[in-house]
Amino acid sequence: MLTIKNLRASIEDKEILKGINLEVKPGEVHAIMGPNGSGKSTLSSVIAGREDYEVTAGEMNFLGQDLSELDPEERAHAGIFLSFQYPVEIPGVSVTNFLKTAINESRKAKGLEPMPAKDMLKAMKEKMALLEIDRSFLSRSINEGFSGGEKKRNEIFQMAMLEPKLAILDETDSGLDIDALRIVANGVNKLKSQDNAVVVITHYQRLLDHITPDFVHVLLNGQIVKSGDKNLALELEEKGYDWIKKEQAPIG
Amino acid sequence: MDLNGQILESKSQLLQTANGHDQIQDLRTKAMQVFENEGFPTIKHEEWKYTSLVPILRKNYSLTASAGKVSKEEVEKYSLKTDSYRLVFVDGGFSEEHSDLENAPFTFLTLSNALGSKEEALNLFGKIAPIEDQAFVALNTAFAHQGSFLHIPKGTRVEKPIELLYFTSKAQNEAPFFQIRNLILAEQASETQIYERHQNLGESAALSNVVTEIKVERDAIYDHYKVQNDQRDTALVDNTWVEQAENSFASVDTFSLGGRFVRNNLSFLQRGEHCESKMYGITMIGENQLVDHHTLVDHKVPNCQSNQLYKGIYTDNAKGVFNGKVYVHSEAQKTNAFQQNDNVLLDDLASLDTKPQLEIFADDVKCSHGCTIGQLDEDAMFYLKSRGIRDKEARAMLLYAFCMDALAGVKLEELKSKLKSVLAKKLGVELDFDL
């Protein structure tokens, strides 16, 4: 589904990603872990197409398409979804209006008619129930005055509505209390299928207690330095990142 | 010869055309004297330093335009679709044919009729809008003989909006100069909504100098909406003066979306305690257009409020000006004055001058002001695009959202949706913003 080869990216001439290799197949859950500043958020932004970053080398291929040729909105139409670490507040744009526009823009790109209002409402109701979101939420401006937990639930609600093929959850667990974490994780698990994939970016094991990864990768200084199964995450939780850093240190 | 010269040349003829009661004649002569002494302001004048009148004044104007015709369709196009009282003027002249005053619970007279004998009109003319240091008001006071007198009697709630529609007809082919005067008396505990529009239906480079004096008596509620979306060669200088008595509410909202040159001089004089003034506006212009808002709130008595919120979006060589003056006299304690002017410049060619001007002489007041000039928020743009919303639509959503709070308090639902669709059209998108 997603194949990344030797990806290098920089911002303002500072290289952040220094040769990333990653392969994500349908049905898989990948976790990318690493200390602050290791390049986790950069990787998710680059996949989603943020223009502040310059891709200097390597390639990203998503379902047969070269991502470098696609604008962020075209990547979304192709099925990529990024759950933001810091969802942006947009005063004056209601959650409903935003979702309706996003869904119908994607449909338009695929040559489909706008979704009938009745179907839209039904889908919203279902997904709201799944994420235990109150109806009043819909008429509020996106993320404006939302608590940390509400912002993240809103991200997963959007994901549920947009039904992406690849969801990248960038530190979705930060700012969540235990209940919200369970609700969000439950939502992600319910939406999971053999046809889609999830990449979870996180510092901590705690989200992975709820969303079980098939693969765990350690990102350090712009490179994936170690990959393993879910046990790697447990090991990191216990021992931190230092032992990996030492492993990486040149001998002598 | 510029407009100043043309006016001086024909002043005796103009004074003769402008009729009225004796006391009006005295005021007219005096106003002419003031105008002759002061002339049109240049950019050296503090209130005009951002806006040059030179390009507007140097045209050869026709000072006595004869009235043409407009069609029913044209009138319909620019009026509200909801039920309303409608006053239509064509090239300055009142058009009985297109107007509708059936069962109106208020009095309407054309200005020239009103100034002949109507006591309330005589008591209003030149009483609120000063002529000193106000060249356009002086000029209008000297010669204006076209316009409306509206008298909303005590305790009357006018259920339907009153439309004031001033058309320049296609018959005008050069540059007509119109001077319109509106006198509006909203008596005690009355309730009124006015929808005002000046629309050029032809290609002429018309210039309108409009002065509106509004007296809002105690306990009255008065809302006035100005839609300025004229064709690209038209110029408008709008001078609106509102005087408020105790416990009254008055709002003037200005939506400036087109025209070559628009200068709004909007002033509120608070003369009774516990009154509230609201002035909101949206400006969205491009292509060498200029919109200049000069506002004044004169807080002269204690316990009053004023709220100003102006939003501006400028692109493509457009120029915007906002100058908001709030004057709080020493006796106006417990004044609550709020002013905010937010702007987005969409490209490097557009420009804006914004200046809050607070002069506060009372010590127990709450006054705040703020102005911002920015570009679109890149983080928000990326957020929208990452959800599949294309660039143009994402921009439109953000700009639309940026403007929206200035539509708050608009009581005419039709006007709201009309403005929403005009904004969407100007932003080049077909989005249903209304869900």
XYZ file of C-alpha atoms in Angstrom:
687
model
C 0.000 0.000 0.000
C 2.612 2.542 1.121
C 6.226 2.085 0.153
C 8.826 4.561 1.305
C 12.372 4.204 0.074
C 15.388 6.136 1.284
C 13.265 9.203 2.048
C 15.167 12.335 2.948
C 13.440 15.587 3.850
C 14.498 18.907 5.269
C 13.009 22.114 6.523
C 14.839 25.400 6.073
C 17.942 23.507 4.980
C 17.989 21.387 8.093
C 17.766 17.698 7.267
C 15.234 15.930 9.485
C 14.597 12.657 7.696
C 17.798 10.933 6.708
C 16.829 7.933 4.663
C 13.565 6.348 5.800
C 12.481 2.948 4.536
C 9.002 1.728 5.343
C 6.535 -0.699 3.835
C 2.921 -0.753 4.965
C 0.524 -3.377 3.595
C -3.273 -3.479 3.771
C -4.560 -4.826 7.072
C -1.434 -3.909 9.000
C -0.910 -1.704 12.022
C 2.482 -0.062 12.327
C 3.753 1.857 15.300
C 6.516 4.400 14.949
C 8.155 5.298 18.211
C 11.017 7.518 19.122
C 12.167 10.300 21.386
C 11.352 13.978 20.841
C 12.941 15.472 17.783
C 13.596 12.168 16.093
C 11.492 13.113 13.062
C 8.191 11.316 13.771
C 5.918 14.263 13.071
C 8.001 15.308 10.098
C 7.482 11.873 8.591
C 3.719 12.092 8.971
C 3.642 15.647 7.567
C 5.755 14.645 4.585
C 3.470 11.704 3.815
C 0.435 14.003 4.012
C 2.133 16.531 1.739
C 2.915 19.499 3.916
C 4.702 22.007 1.709
C 7.002 23.427 4.385
C 9.142 20.334 4.053
C 11.368 19.714 1.097
C 11.813 16.149 0.002
C 15.416 15.975 -1.125
C 15.760 12.301 -1.999
C 13.987 8.994 -2.085
C 10.469 8.014 -3.073
C 7.020 7.492 -1.640
C 4.567 5.310 -3.451
C 0.950 4.914 -2.396
C -1.228 2.363 -4.177
C 0.805 2.717 -7.334
C 0.932 6.507 -7.309
C 4.051 8.586 -6.804
C 3.087 10.791 -3.858
C 5.556 13.512 -4.762
C 3.321 14.447 -7.661
C 0.209 14.857 -5.511
C -0.998 17.906 -3.589
C -2.209 17.348 -0.017
C -5.844 17.316 -1.140
C -5.076 14.775 -3.863
C -3.357 12.562 -1.310
C -6.514 12.777 0.777
C -8.595 11.828 -2.256
C -6.266 8.864 -2.813
C -7.058 7.670 0.727
C -4.431 9.119 3.061
C -5.583 10.601 6.341
C -3.451 12.361 8.929
C -4.752 12.755 12.439
C -2.958 15.900 13.592
C -0.922 16.084 16.749
C -2.162 19.658 17.114
C -5.503 19.960 15.320
C -5.981 23.489 13.995
C -8.750 25.699 15.352
C -10.854 27.230 12.601
C -13.336 29.725 13.997
C -16.477 30.112 11.945
C -16.354 26.729 10.214
C -18.669 24.251 11.866
C -17.736 20.606 12.205
C -20.695 19.640 10.020
C -19.921 22.139 7.318
C -16.298 21.110 7.296
C -17.054 17.403 7.051
C -19.692 17.885 4.433
C -17.310 19.929 2.300
C -14.456 17.463 2.783
C -16.577 14.428 1.912
C -18.144 16.011 -1.119
C -14.836 17.350 -2.387
C -13.435 13.834 -2.263
C -16.509 12.484 -3.997
C -16.238 15.146 -6.651
C -12.605 14.175 -7.279
C -13.807 10.622 -7.865
C -16.557 11.775 -10.209
C -19.308 11.053 -7.708
C -22.357 13.172 -6.916
C -22.497 14.922 -3.522
C -23.640 12.633 -0.726
C -27.363 13.049 -0.061
C -27.959 15.004 3.142
C -29.905 12.110 4.639
C -27.057 9.639 4.156
C -24.587 12.156 5.513
C -26.629 12.663 8.637
C -27.030 8.936 9.146
C -23.287 8.341 8.802
C -22.554 11.156 11.225
C -24.940 9.737 13.775
C -23.342 6.305 13.570
C -19.796 7.552 13.891
C -20.704 9.943 16.675
C -22.128 7.043 18.627
C -18.972 5.064 18.023
C -16.820 7.862 19.440
C -19.306 8.864 22.135
C -19.595 12.353 20.722
C -22.505 14.583 21.634
C -24.700 15.966 18.883
C -24.092 19.562 19.935
C -20.535 19.039 18.786
C -21.559 19.268 15.138
C -22.525 22.902 15.188
C -19.399 24.062 16.984
C -16.514 25.664 15.118
C -13.821 23.123 14.384
C -11.543 22.627 17.359
C -12.309 26.076 18.705
C -12.432 25.871 22.467
C -12.241 22.082 22.303
C -10.442 20.313 25.122
C -7.417 18.231 24.189
C -9.534 15.096 24.305
C -12.306 16.602 22.183
C -9.797 17.648 19.546
C -8.434 14.139 19.242
C -11.865 12.562 19.211
C -12.809 15.011 16.490
C -9.810 13.828 14.455
C -10.909 10.223 14.715
C -14.483 11.227 13.965
C -13.267 12.838 10.735
C -11.291 9.711 9.969
C -14.384 7.596 10.522
C -16.369 9.810 8.151
C -13.712 9.990 5.450
C -12.913 6.241 5.551
C -9.280 6.486 4.466
C -7.188 3.557 3.260
C -4.206 4.679 5.282
C -4.598 6.529 8.560
C -1.601 8.112 10.222
C -2.273 8.908 13.864
C 0.276 11.472 14.976
C 0.485 11.340 18.776
C -3.231 10.879 19.010
C -2.766 9.701 22.585
C -1.221 12.928 23.840
C -3.661 15.027 25.815
C -6.076 12.135 26.343
C -7.224 10.876 29.701
C -7.718 7.150 30.178
C -11.387 7.135 29.194
C -10.841 9.217 26.086
C -7.899 7.010 25.162
C -10.111 3.937 25.361
C -12.833 5.576 23.273
C -10.407 6.718 20.601
C -8.630 3.360 20.474
C -11.923 1.533 20.343
C -12.965 3.747 17.429
C -9.774 3.034 15.543
C -10.122 -0.713 16.135
C -13.717 -0.737 14.912
C -12.706 1.042 11.725
C -9.852 -1.326 11.093
C -10.232 -3.862 8.283
C -8.221 -6.078 5.994
C -8.303 -3.351 3.361
C -6.956 -0.435 5.313
C -3.877 0.262 7.343
C -2.933 2.354 10.343
C 0.344 3.990 11.268
C 0.447 5.011 14.914
C 3.053 7.561 15.902
C 3.608 7.723 19.618
C 6.034 8.215 22.462
C 4.439 5.737 24.748
C 3.258 2.193 25.022
C -0.139 3.118 26.503
C -2.020 3.595 23.206
C -0.510 0.341 21.977
C -2.161 -1.474 24.893
C -5.399 -0.757 23.053
C -4.320 -0.754 19.417
C -2.099 -3.754 18.888
C 0.630 -3.140 16.334
C 1.895 -5.770 13.920
C 5.167 -3.888 13.582
C 7.009 -1.464 15.803
C 9.699 0.813 14.388
C 12.101 2.980 16.299
C 12.833 6.314 14.684
C 16.053 7.909 15.845
C 17.744 10.937 14.366
C 15.789 10.724 11.128
C 16.237 7.031 10.501
C 14.388 3.857 11.395
C 17.061 2.100 13.390
C 15.196 -0.882 14.688
C 12.017 -2.746 13.794
C 10.274 -5.543 15.602
C 6.894 -6.784 16.770
C 4.764 -5.475 19.635
C 7.309 -6.703 22.172
C 9.729 -4.037 21.024
C 7.303 -1.402 22.262
C 7.154 -3.068 25.673
C 10.896 -3.207 25.804
C 11.105 0.510 24.986
C 8.574 1.301 27.671
C 10.710 -0.513 30.183
C 14.190 0.519 29.118
C 13.733 3.823 27.277
C 15.620 4.703 24.132
C 19.153 4.934 25.483
C 20.051 1.311 24.862
C 19.144 1.718 21.208
C 21.129 4.915 20.977
C 24.101 3.002 22.382
C 23.577 0.202 19.907
C 23.718 2.818 17.194
C 26.837 4.514 18.460
C 29.875 3.835 16.352
C 32.188 1.294 17.912
C 35.434 2.526 19.299
C -11.897 72.053 -14.708
C -12.294 69.898 -11.623
C -15.500 69.404 -9.660
C -14.716 72.290 -7.351
C -14.443 74.693 -10.270
C -17.572 73.313 -11.900
C -19.543 73.824 -8.716
C -18.356 77.372 -8.160
C -19.158 78.202 -11.755
C -22.760 77.064 -11.457
C -23.387 77.870 -7.820
C -26.148 80.420 -8.327
C -28.048 78.035 -10.575
C -27.550 75.214 -8.074
C -28.699 77.309 -5.148
C -31.794 78.262 -7.082
C -32.672 74.627 -7.814
C -32.280 73.753 -4.174
C -35.468 75.166 -2.769
C -36.812 75.080 0.765
C -38.147 77.083 3.631
C -36.484 80.377 4.561
C -34.542 78.878 7.436
C -33.228 76.246 5.035
C -32.140 78.911 2.578
C -30.056 80.578 5.247
C -28.362 77.313 6.091
C -27.754 76.577 2.427
C -26.086 79.925 1.888
C -23.955 79.447 4.944
C -22.981 75.916 3.864
C -21.989 77.219 0.447
C -19.835 79.813 2.136
C -18.131 77.132 4.202
C -17.531 75.002 1.141
C -16.127 77.943 -0.805
C -13.755 78.745 2.005
C -12.596 75.207 2.666
C -12.890 73.471 -0.694
C -12.432 69.737 -1.066
C -9.899 68.232 1.329
C -6.509 67.133 0.078
C -4.278 64.445 1.548
C -2.863 67.134 3.812
C -6.145 67.015 5.723
C -5.800 64.621 8.682
C -9.060 62.812 7.856
C -8.071 62.357 4.210
C -4.413 61.535 4.394
C -4.806 57.971 3.138
C -7.304 58.722 0.392
C -6.746 61.109 -2.445
C -9.792 62.671 -4.031
C -7.858 63.864 -7.056
C -8.881 61.045 -9.429
C -12.516 61.502 -8.437
C -12.620 65.277 -8.652
C -10.861 65.783 -11.931
C -13.690 64.419 -14.044
C -16.077 66.581 -15.962
C -19.336 66.039 -14.127
C -22.815 66.781 -15.185
C -24.265 68.623 -12.186
C -27.873 68.615 -13.305
C -28.574 65.187 -14.683
C -32.024 64.651 -16.130
C -33.806 61.539 -14.991
C -33.830 58.395 -17.097
C -35.793 55.214 -16.631
C -35.239 51.858 -15.027
C -37.105 48.635 -15.671
C -39.097 46.625 -13.192
C -36.563 43.792 -13.604
C -33.674 46.057 -12.737
C -35.420 47.241 -9.610
C -36.271 43.681 -8.627
C -32.701 42.545 -9.138
C -31.372 44.936 -6.535
C -34.159 44.813 -4.028
C -35.083 42.423 -1.286
C -37.332 39.563 -2.238
C -39.044 39.567 1.101
C -41.989 41.791 1.685
C -40.852 45.370 2.171
C -41.713 49.020 1.838
C -39.831 50.260 -1.164
C -38.655 53.728 -2.094
C -37.064 53.926 -5.503
C -35.186 56.891 -6.911
C -33.891 57.102 -10.452
C -31.092 59.566 -11.193
C -32.037 61.344 -8.003
C -35.739 61.665 -8.779
C -38.388 59.785 -6.833
C -40.082 57.072 -8.861
C -43.638 56.577 -7.730
C -44.034 53.827 -10.287
C -41.415 51.556 -8.724
C -42.055 52.416 -5.115
C -44.384 50.608 -2.783
C -45.678 52.216 0.356
C -48.945 50.406 0.715
C -50.223 50.561 4.297
C -46.976 52.094 5.507
C -47.211 52.990 9.199
C -44.750 55.847 8.701
C -44.609 59.076 6.726
C -42.517 59.450 3.628
C -41.965 62.697 1.773
C -39.471 63.529 -0.925
C -36.819 65.831 0.409
C -37.953 68.856 -1.581
C -41.532 68.453 -0.343
C -40.397 67.928 3.205
C -38.154 70.978 3.203
C -41.012 73.125 1.963
C -43.075 72.988 5.095
C -42.709 69.837 7.174
C -41.671 70.961 10.604
C -40.001 67.698 11.626
C -37.865 67.765 8.490
C -36.874 71.381 9.020
C -35.887 70.489 12.558
C -33.655 67.705 11.306
C -31.984 69.189 8.245
C -28.435 70.215 9.150
C -29.014 69.590 12.850
C -26.958 66.417 13.172
C -24.405 66.540 10.357
C -22.041 69.483 10.778
C -20.812 71.506 7.826
C -17.555 72.803 9.258
C -14.545 70.778 8.219
C -16.891 68.440 6.320
C -16.679 69.525 2.710
C -19.071 66.887 1.419
C -21.689 67.604 4.046
C -21.370 71.343 3.388
C -21.759 70.833 -0.340
C -24.737 68.562 0.159
C -26.329 70.955 2.630
C -25.945 73.791 0.169
C -27.527 72.105 -2.844
C -29.162 68.773 -2.106
C -32.817 68.782 -3.037
C -33.281 65.095 -3.731
C -33.704 62.324 -1.224
C -36.074 61.112 1.444
C -37.682 62.209 4.622
C -38.886 59.315 6.755
C -40.845 59.799 9.917
C -41.512 56.757 12.058
C -44.041 57.783 14.689
C -43.810 57.127 18.385
C -44.258 53.506 19.419
C -44.499 52.227 15.864
C -42.917 48.961 15.028
C -42.363 48.905 11.274
C -42.739 45.213 10.594
C -41.214 45.170 7.140
C -37.842 46.581 6.136
C -37.828 49.927 4.340
C -35.767 49.869 1.178
C -34.031 53.004 -0.006
C -32.907 52.276 -3.547
C -31.072 54.928 -5.518
C -30.450 53.980 -9.128
C -28.318 55.659 -11.726
C -29.981 54.810 -15.008
C -28.421 53.741 -18.265
C -29.434 57.133 -19.670
C -26.461 58.685 -17.899
C -23.557 58.310 -20.251
C -20.832 60.477 -18.821
C -20.286 61.380 -15.223
C -23.360 62.527 -13.348
C -22.924 64.055 -9.917
C -25.744 63.314 -7.498
C -26.360 64.816 -4.112
C -28.802 62.875 -2.033
C -30.030 63.835 1.411
C -31.949 61.514 3.688
C -33.594 62.673 6.874
C -34.842 59.942 9.151
C -36.701 60.507 12.367
C -37.244 57.376 14.452
C -39.457 58.531 17.258
C -39.629 57.262 20.791
C -39.908 53.475 21.144
C -40.213 52.902 17.413
C -38.553 50.044 15.582
C -37.152 50.355 12.079
C -34.999 48.469 9.607
C -33.577 50.251 6.588
C -31.924 48.645 3.578
C -29.998 51.184 1.529
C -28.394 50.722 -1.823
C -26.932 52.975 -4.505
C -26.673 51.206 -7.801
C -25.432 52.344 -11.163
C -27.145 50.391 -13.924
C -25.163 51.954 -16.735
C -21.519 52.542 -17.561
C -21.220 56.131 -16.385
C -18.624 57.234 -13.854
C -21.264 58.505 -11.465
C -20.353 60.213 -8.212
C -22.873 60.316 -5.407
C -22.498 62.477 -2.356
C -25.015 61.178 0.136
C -25.754 62.678 3.515
C -28.096 60.879 5.877
C -29.151 62.366 9.179
C -30.823 59.966 11.545
C -32.389 60.887 14.806
C -33.097 57.949 17.074
C -35.270 58.975 19.986
C -35.431 57.357 23.396
C -36.184 53.638 23.625
C -36.148 53.323 19.830
C -34.492 50.463 17.957
C -33.012 51.380 14.628
C -31.102 49.131 12.182
C -29.655 50.372 8.934
C -27.926 48.135 6.375
C -25.849 49.554 3.559
C -24.909 47.315 0.669
C -22.246 48.823 -1.546
C -21.649 46.582 -4.503
C -21.664 48.988 -7.398
C -20.148 48.785 -10.880
C -16.467 49.473 -11.261
C -16.483 53.125 -12.356
C -18.821 54.426 -9.702
C -17.830 56.572 -6.754
C -19.716 57.112 -3.527
C -19.112 59.423 -0.618
C -21.499 58.426 2.129
C -21.901 60.652 5.163
C -24.151 59.134 7.769
C -24.778 60.882 11.058
C -26.771 59.237 13.793
C -27.896 60.987 16.948
C -29.153 58.789 19.742
C -31.269 59.557 22.766
C -31.549 57.718 26.049
C -31.880 53.960 26.050
C -31.918 53.654 22.280
C -30.199 51.113 20.079
C -28.876 52.033 16.659
C -26.807 50.046 14.205
C -25.388 50.829 10.808
C -23.798 47.846 9.066
C -21.863 48.490 5.885
C -21.066 45.809 3.334
C -18.644 47.181 0.775
C -18.120 44.723 -2.031
C -17.658 46.800 -5.151
C -17.379 50.185 -6.794
C -14.371 52.243 -7.819
C -14.235 54.526 -4.838
C -16.191 54.395 -1.614
C -15.707 56.682 1.324
C -17.907 56.062 4.352
C -18.014 58.751 6.982
C -20.107 57.191 9.681
C -20.669 59.048 12.918
C -22.677 58.266 16.010
C -23.467 60.970 18.509
C -24.604 59.556 21.814
C -26.743 62.113 23.581
C -28.713 60.080 26.107
C -27.654 57.615 28.767
C -27.824 53.836 28.326
C -27.757 53.862 24.587
C -25.936 51.410 22.388
C -24.366 51.943 18.982
C -23.284 49.190 16.660
C -21.282 49.532 13.474
C -20.220 46.343 11.742
C -18.870 45.939 8.256
C -17.371 43.622 5.699
C -15.188 44.915 2.902
C -14.115 42.607 0.117
C -12.570 44.299 -2.884
C -9.988 43.875 -5.654
C -9.070 45.375 -9.026
C -7.974 48.922 -8.122
C -10.949 49.506 -5.879
C -10.821 51.672 -2.807
C -12.965 51.551 0.299
C -12.306 53.979 3.121
C -14.196 53.698 6.401
C -13.977 56.643 8.732
C -16.015 56.098 11.844
C -16.672 58.270 14.832
C -18.425 57.507 18.073
C -18.927 60.549 20.231
C -19.594 59.393 23.783
C -20.921 62.440 25.536
C -23.011 60.952 28.335
C -22.412 58.210 30.904
C -23.396 54.537 30.749
C -23.340 53.975 27.003
C -21.898 51.334 24.746
C -20.449 51.232 21.281
C -19.331 48.239 19.230
C -17.359 48.354 16.032
C -16.268 45.322 14.065
C -14.917 45.722 10.559
C -13.504 42.872 8.512
C -11.612 43.440 5.285
C -10.321 41.214 2.506
C -8.208 42.874 -0.144
C -6.658 41.557 -3.299
C -5.298 42.748 -6.588
C -4.321 46.412 -6.126
C -7.242 47.108 -3.844
C -6.755 49.726 -1.189
C -8.491 49.808 2.142
C -8.599 52.397 4.871
C -10.050 52.136 8.327
C -9.923 55.022 10.734
C -11.973 54.563 13.838
C -12.283 57.467 16.187
C -13.815 57.023 19.611
C -14.182 60.164 21.633
C -15.099 59.757 25.290
C -15.889 63.070 26.987
C -14.947 63.567 30.632
C -18.580 63.276 31.747
C -19.109 59.994 29.839
C -18.213 57.704 32.737
C -18.942 53.972 32.535
C -18.575 54.060 28.797
C -18.019 50.693 27.200
C -16.432 51.124 23.781
C -15.137 48.298 21.657
C -13.475 48.539 18.299
C -11.899 45.866 16.140
C -10.634 45.954 12.565
C -9.264 42.720 11.080
C -7.886 42.421 7.606
C -6.492 39.870 5.213
C -4.305 40.957 2.343
C -4.354 38.241 -0.282
C -1.455 39.463 -2.353
C 1.450 41.889 -2.328
C -0.312 44.494 -4.433
C -3.199 45.133 -2.076
C -2.687 47.668 0.688
C -4.345 48.860 3.818
C -4.071 51.677 6.298
C -5.768 51.093 9.602
C -5.790 53.490 12.484
C -7.664 53.299 15.754
C -7.973 56.691 17.341
C -9.193 56.725 20.910
C -9.468 59.966 22.774
C -10.573 59.283 26.311
C -11.138 61.980 28.903
C -13.172 59.988 31.448
C -11.434 57.741 33.951
C -13.981 55.021 34.641
C -14.444 53.474 31.222
C -13.793 50.260 29.363
C -12.406 50.949 25.935
C -10.657 48.437 23.760
C -9.427 48.482 20.237
C -7.442 46.241 18.010
C -6.445 45.923 14.420
C -4.819 43.065 12.607
C -3.450 42.632 9.124
C -2.524 39.174 8.051
C -2.431 36.539 5.404
C -4.283 33.274 5.395
C -3.232 30.900 8.137
C -1.023 28.296 6.458
C -1.646 25.719 9.184
C -5.379 26.006 8.686
C -4.945 25.765 4.915
C -2.943 22.558 5.260
C -5.475 21.159 7.694
C -8.331 21.711 5.253
C -6.367 20.432 2.271
C -5.285 17.326 4.147
C -8.998 16.529 4.435
C -9.398 16.659 0.674
C -10.606 20.246 0.308
C -9.011 21.868 -2.721
C -6.926 25.005 -2.518
C -9.515 27.461 -3.790
C -12.295 26.008 -1.674
C -10.066 25.909 1.394
C -9.195 29.592 0.938
C -12.827 30.446 0.450
C -13.850 28.590 3.598
C -11.272 30.370 5.695
C -12.056 33.810 4.294
C -15.719 33.238 4.660
C -15.265 32.116 8.239
C -13.081 35.166 8.817
C -15.919 37.501 7.800
C -18.770 35.732 9.452
C -18.782 37.354 12.856
C -19.380 40.704 11.183
C -22.727 39.326 9.990
C -23.788 38.730 13.555
C -26.759 40.785 14.494
C -28.014 41.255 10.931
C -31.721 40.867 11.470
C -32.723 40.545 7.834
C -32.316 36.862 7.052
C -32.566 37.489 3.340
C -29.772 40.010 3.476
C -27.639 37.518 5.349
C -28.060 34.794 2.768
C -27.694 37.282 -0.053
C -24.397 38.447 1.391
C -23.275 34.882 1.890
C -23.864 34.054 -1.742
C -22.197 37.276 -2.931
C -19.176 36.411 -0.821
C -19.071 32.846 -2.161
C -19.306 34.174 -5.694
C -16.559 36.678 -5.146
C -14.397 33.923 -3.710
C -15.060 31.930 -6.850
C -16.581 28.873 -5.241
C -19.867 27.098 -5.250
C -20.067 26.047 -1.674
C -23.134 25.838 0.380
C -21.977 27.648 3.472
C -25.293 27.381 5.174
C -25.556 23.850 6.459
